[in-house]
Coordinates of C-alpha atoms in Angstrom, one line a residue:
M1 CA -42.7 202.0 67.8
A2 CA -38.8 201.9 68.7
T3 CA -36.7 199.9 65.8
Y4 CA -34.6 197.5 67.4
K5 CA -31.4 197.4 65.9
K6 CA -29.4 193.4 66.2
R7 CA -25.8 193.5 67.9
G8 CA -22.9 193.3 65.9
Y9 CA -24.3 194.5 62.7
K10 CA -22.3 197.2 62.1
P11 CA -19.1 196.1 63.9
K12 CA -20.3 193.5 60.7
A13 CA -20.0 196.7 57.7
I14 CA -16.9 197.4 59.2
K15 CA -15.2 193.6 59.1
E16 CA -16.1 193.0 56.1
K17 CA -15.0 197.2 54.7
A18 CA -11.4 196.1 56.6
E19 CA -11.6 192.5 54.8
T20 CA -11.7 194.3 51.4
I21 CA -9.6 197.3 52.2
E22 CA -7.3 194.3 52.9
G23 CA -8.0 192.2 50.2
L24 CA -7.2 194.9 48.3
E25 CA -3.6 196.2 49.4
Q26 CA -3.2 192.1 49.6
D27 CA -3.3 192.1 45.8
S28 CA -1.9 195.8 44.8
T29 CA 1.6 194.1 47.0
T30 CA 1.3 191.1 45.1
A31 CA 0.8 193.6 41.5
E32 CA 4.0 195.1 43.9
V33 CA 5.6 191.6 43.3
F34 CA 5.6 191.0 40.3
N35 CA 6.0 194.5 38.7
T36 CA 9.0 193.5 40.6
L37 CA 9.7 190.7 39.3
D38 CA 8.8 191.6 35.7
E39 CA 11.4 194.4 36.7
G40 CA 13.8 192.1 37.3
A41 CA 13.4 189.5 34.2
N42 CA 13.6 193.1 31.7
K43 CA 16.6 193.8 33.4
A44 CA 18.1 191.0 32.6
E45 CA 17.3 190.5 29.4
D46 CA 18.5 193.6 28.8
F47 CA 21.5 193.2 30.3
V48 CA 22.0 189.6 28.0
A49 CA 21.1 191.6 24.6
K50 CA 24.1 194.7 25.2
N51 CA 26.5 192.0 27.2
Q52 CA 25.3 189.2 24.4
K53 CA 28.1 189.0 22.7
G54 CA 30.4 189.5 25.8
I55 CA 28.9 186.5 27.4
F56 CA 29.2 184.0 24.4
I57 CA 32.9 185.9 24.5
I58 CA 33.4 184.4 27.4
V59 CA 31.4 181.1 27.6
G60 CA 33.2 180.4 24.9
L61 CA 36.5 180.6 25.6
A62 CA 35.6 178.2 29.1
A63 CA 34.4 175.8 26.6
V64 CA 37.6 176.6 24.5
I65 CA 40.8 176.0 27.8
A66 CA 38.2 173.0 28.9
L67 CA 38.8 171.6 24.9
A68 CA 42.4 172.6 25.2
Y69 CA 43.5 170.7 28.8
L70 CA 41.4 167.5 27.6
G71 CA 43.2 167.7 24.2
Y72 CA 46.3 168.5 26.5
N73 CA 46.5 165.1 27.8
K74 CA 45.1 162.8 25.0
F75 CA 47.3 164.4 22.2
I76 CA 50.4 165.9 23.3
A77 CA 51.2 164.8 28.0
E78 CA 49.8 161.0 27.6
P79 CA 52.1 160.3 23.5
K80 CA 54.8 162.5 25.2
A81 CA 54.8 160.2 28.3
E82 CA 54.4 157.1 26.6
E83 CA 57.5 158.5 24.6
A84 CA 59.3 159.2 27.7
M85 CA 59.4 155.2 28.8
N86 CA 59.8 153.5 25.9
E87 CA 63.1 155.7 25.8
M88 CA 63.9 155.0 29.3
Y89 CA 63.9 150.8 28.9
S90 CA 67.3 151.4 27.5
A91 CA 68.6 153.5 29.9
Q92 CA 67.5 151.7 32.5
K93 CA 68.3 148.4 31.2
Y94 CA 72.2 150.1 30.8
F95 CA 71.6 150.4 34.6
D96 CA 70.6 147.5 36.0
E97 CA 73.6 146.2 33.9
A98 CA 75.8 148.5 35.9
V99 CA 74.4 147.5 39.4
V100 CA 74.9 143.8 38.7
G101 CA 78.0 143.6 36.4
T102 CA 81.6 144.1 36.0
N103 CA 82.4 147.3 34.0
K104 CA 80.5 148.9 36.0
D105 CA 82.1 152.2 35.3
S106 CA 81.3 152.4 31.5
L107 CA 77.9 151.0 31.5
Y108 CA 76.7 153.6 34.3
T109 CA 78.3 156.5 31.3
L110 CA 76.0 154.4 29.1
A111 CA 73.0 154.7 31.1
L112 CA 73.7 158.6 31.8
T113 CA 74.6 159.7 28.3
G114 CA 72.1 156.9 26.2
G115 CA 74.1 154.2 23.5
G116 CA 72.3 152.8 20.3
G117 CA 70.3 155.8 19.1
K118 CA 68.7 156.4 22.2
L119 CA 68.6 159.0 24.8
G120 CA 70.5 158.4 28.1
L121 CA 68.9 159.6 31.5
T122 CA 70.1 163.6 31.6
D123 CA 68.3 163.5 28.0
I124 CA 65.8 162.3 29.3
V125 CA 65.5 164.2 32.3
D126 CA 65.9 166.9 29.8
Q127 CA 63.2 166.7 26.7
Y128 CA 60.4 164.7 29.2
G129 CA 61.5 166.2 32.6
S130 CA 57.1 166.8 33.5
T131 CA 56.5 163.0 32.4
P132 CA 56.9 160.1 35.8
A133 CA 59.8 158.5 33.2
G134 CA 61.6 162.1 33.5
N135 CA 60.9 162.2 37.2
L136 CA 62.1 158.2 37.4
A137 CA 65.3 159.7 34.7
N138 CA 66.0 161.7 37.9
Y139 CA 66.2 159.4 40.0
Y140 CA 68.2 156.8 37.8
A141 CA 71.6 159.6 36.9
G142 CA 72.0 160.3 41.0
M143 CA 72.0 157.3 42.2
A144 CA 74.5 156.4 38.2
Y145 CA 76.4 159.4 39.5
L146 CA 76.5 158.8 42.9
N147 CA 78.5 155.2 41.8
T148 CA 80.6 157.2 39.7
N149 CA 81.8 159.7 41.9
D150 CA 80.3 162.8 40.5
Y151 CA 78.8 163.7 43.7
T152 CA 77.5 167.2 42.4
N153 CA 75.4 165.9 40.1
A154 CA 74.3 163.2 42.2
V155 CA 72.6 165.9 44.6
K156 CA 71.7 167.8 41.9
Y157 CA 69.1 165.2 40.5
L158 CA 68.2 163.2 42.6
G159 CA 66.9 166.7 44.4
D160 CA 65.1 167.1 41.5
F161 CA 63.7 163.1 42.2
S162 CA 60.2 163.6 44.0
T163 CA 57.6 160.5 45.0
D164 CA 56.0 159.0 48.2
D165 CA 57.3 155.5 47.4
A166 CA 57.9 154.0 51.4
V167 CA 61.2 152.8 50.0
L168 CA 62.6 154.9 47.2
G169 CA 61.7 158.3 49.1
P170 CA 63.9 157.1 52.2
I171 CA 66.6 155.9 49.1
A172 CA 67.4 158.7 47.3
K173 CA 67.6 161.0 50.4
G174 CA 69.8 158.9 52.3
A175 CA 71.9 158.6 48.7
M176 CA 72.1 162.4 49.0
G177 CA 73.5 161.9 52.7
D178 CA 75.8 159.9 51.3
A179 CA 77.3 162.3 48.5
F180 CA 77.4 165.1 51.5
V181 CA 79.3 163.0 53.3
Q182 CA 82.0 162.1 50.6
L183 CA 81.8 166.3 49.2
E184 CA 82.2 166.7 53.4
Q185 CA 79.6 168.4 54.1
L186 CA 79.0 166.2 57.7
P187 CA 76.0 169.2 58.5
E188 CA 73.6 168.6 55.0
A189 CA 74.9 164.7 55.2
F190 CA 73.0 164.4 58.9
E191 CA 70.4 166.6 57.3
Y192 CA 69.4 164.4 54.2
Y193 CA 70.5 160.6 56.4
E194 CA 67.2 162.4 58.9
K195 CA 64.9 163.4 56.2
A196 CA 65.9 160.0 54.6
I197 CA 64.7 158.5 58.9
V198 CA 61.3 160.5 58.7
A199 CA 60.2 160.2 54.8
S200 CA 59.3 155.9 56.1
T201 CA 59.3 153.8 58.7
N202 CA 60.9 150.1 57.6
D203 CA 63.3 147.4 58.7
Y204 CA 65.2 148.0 55.5
T205 CA 65.8 152.1 55.1
T206 CA 65.7 153.0 58.2
P207 CA 68.0 151.2 60.9
M208 CA 70.2 152.0 58.2
Y209 CA 69.9 155.4 57.7
L210 CA 69.9 155.3 62.0
L211 CA 73.3 154.2 61.7
K212 CA 74.6 156.0 59.2
A213 CA 73.3 159.6 60.4
A214 CA 74.7 158.9 63.9
N215 CA 77.3 158.1 63.0
V216 CA 77.6 161.4 61.3
A217 CA 76.2 163.0 64.2
Q218 CA 78.9 161.0 66.3
S219 CA 81.2 163.2 63.8
L220 CA 79.6 166.6 64.9
G221 CA 80.9 165.9 68.4
N222 CA 76.4 165.7 68.8
N223 CA 76.8 162.7 70.7
A224 CA 73.0 162.4 72.7
K225 CA 71.3 162.3 68.5
A226 CA 73.4 159.7 68.3
L227 CA 73.2 157.8 71.4
E228 CA 70.0 158.5 70.9
Y229 CA 69.5 157.1 67.1
Y230 CA 71.7 153.7 68.8
K231 CA 69.4 153.0 71.4
R232 CA 66.3 153.3 68.7
I233 CA 68.0 150.3 66.3
K234 CA 68.7 147.8 68.9
A235 CA 65.1 148.7 69.8
E236 CA 62.7 148.7 67.1
F237 CA 65.2 146.9 64.9
S238 CA 67.1 144.7 66.8
T239 CA 66.7 142.1 64.1
S240 CA 68.6 143.6 61.2
D241 CA 72.5 143.6 60.4
Q242 CA 73.1 147.6 62.2
A243 CA 72.3 146.2 65.0
K244 CA 75.3 143.7 64.9
N245 CA 77.7 145.7 67.3
I246 CA 74.7 148.4 67.9
D247 CA 76.2 147.8 71.9
S248 CA 79.2 148.5 71.0
F249 CA 78.1 152.1 68.8
I250 CA 76.2 152.8 71.9
G251 CA 78.9 152.2 74.5
R252 CA 81.3 154.5 72.2
S253 CA 79.0 156.8 73.0
E254 CA 77.9 156.6 75.9
A255 CA 81.7 157.3 77.0
S256 CA 81.6 160.5 74.8
N257 CA 79.4 161.8 77.0

């Protein structure tokens, strides 16, 4: 009698064999992955072991740099800034007295050179130039020199002053323009008046330096720029002191074009 073989029997055996092979391959792949990871870990451990001294040195240096920076700010920069502010008090007092007083030249000189055992503005710049007070001393020194007719030093110190203040910044640039006018360097004066204009837009400094820039521009023969600035004063700052006679300036400039 013939023996009946069910369909699918042989394929089942083949399928099981395939699954067994596939499982072995997966096991082998997994083993390879773990072996690779182990090898990588061993290499990393070997690298650390071989270079342990160098790594510790690098980490140590980074820590030293960080601590040095914090220490500098805490124990050097901050106390130095405080010292500079204390020194500034006396110099600024002389400067303020010169502004409102009658004996201006001698007071400005005391502000610059110092008095009563206190440093003057120039010494504060030299010794504390990296501090906020040292930076501010540049401004006061420049203005003191401007008011004592030392225009070269006025330009020098005002040029070293930096600020984002909306009023003080334009005044410093404009004062440099004033100094260049006195030095008869009109192109430089015009340049710094324009820098004062663009530094900040406000009702105090902007019309003042627009008028000064326009007057210098006209002296340089640039009537178009002068007219532009005169008209801007009339349009944007009609209530300012500079706008009181602005029509006459506009008329003069138009006649020159």
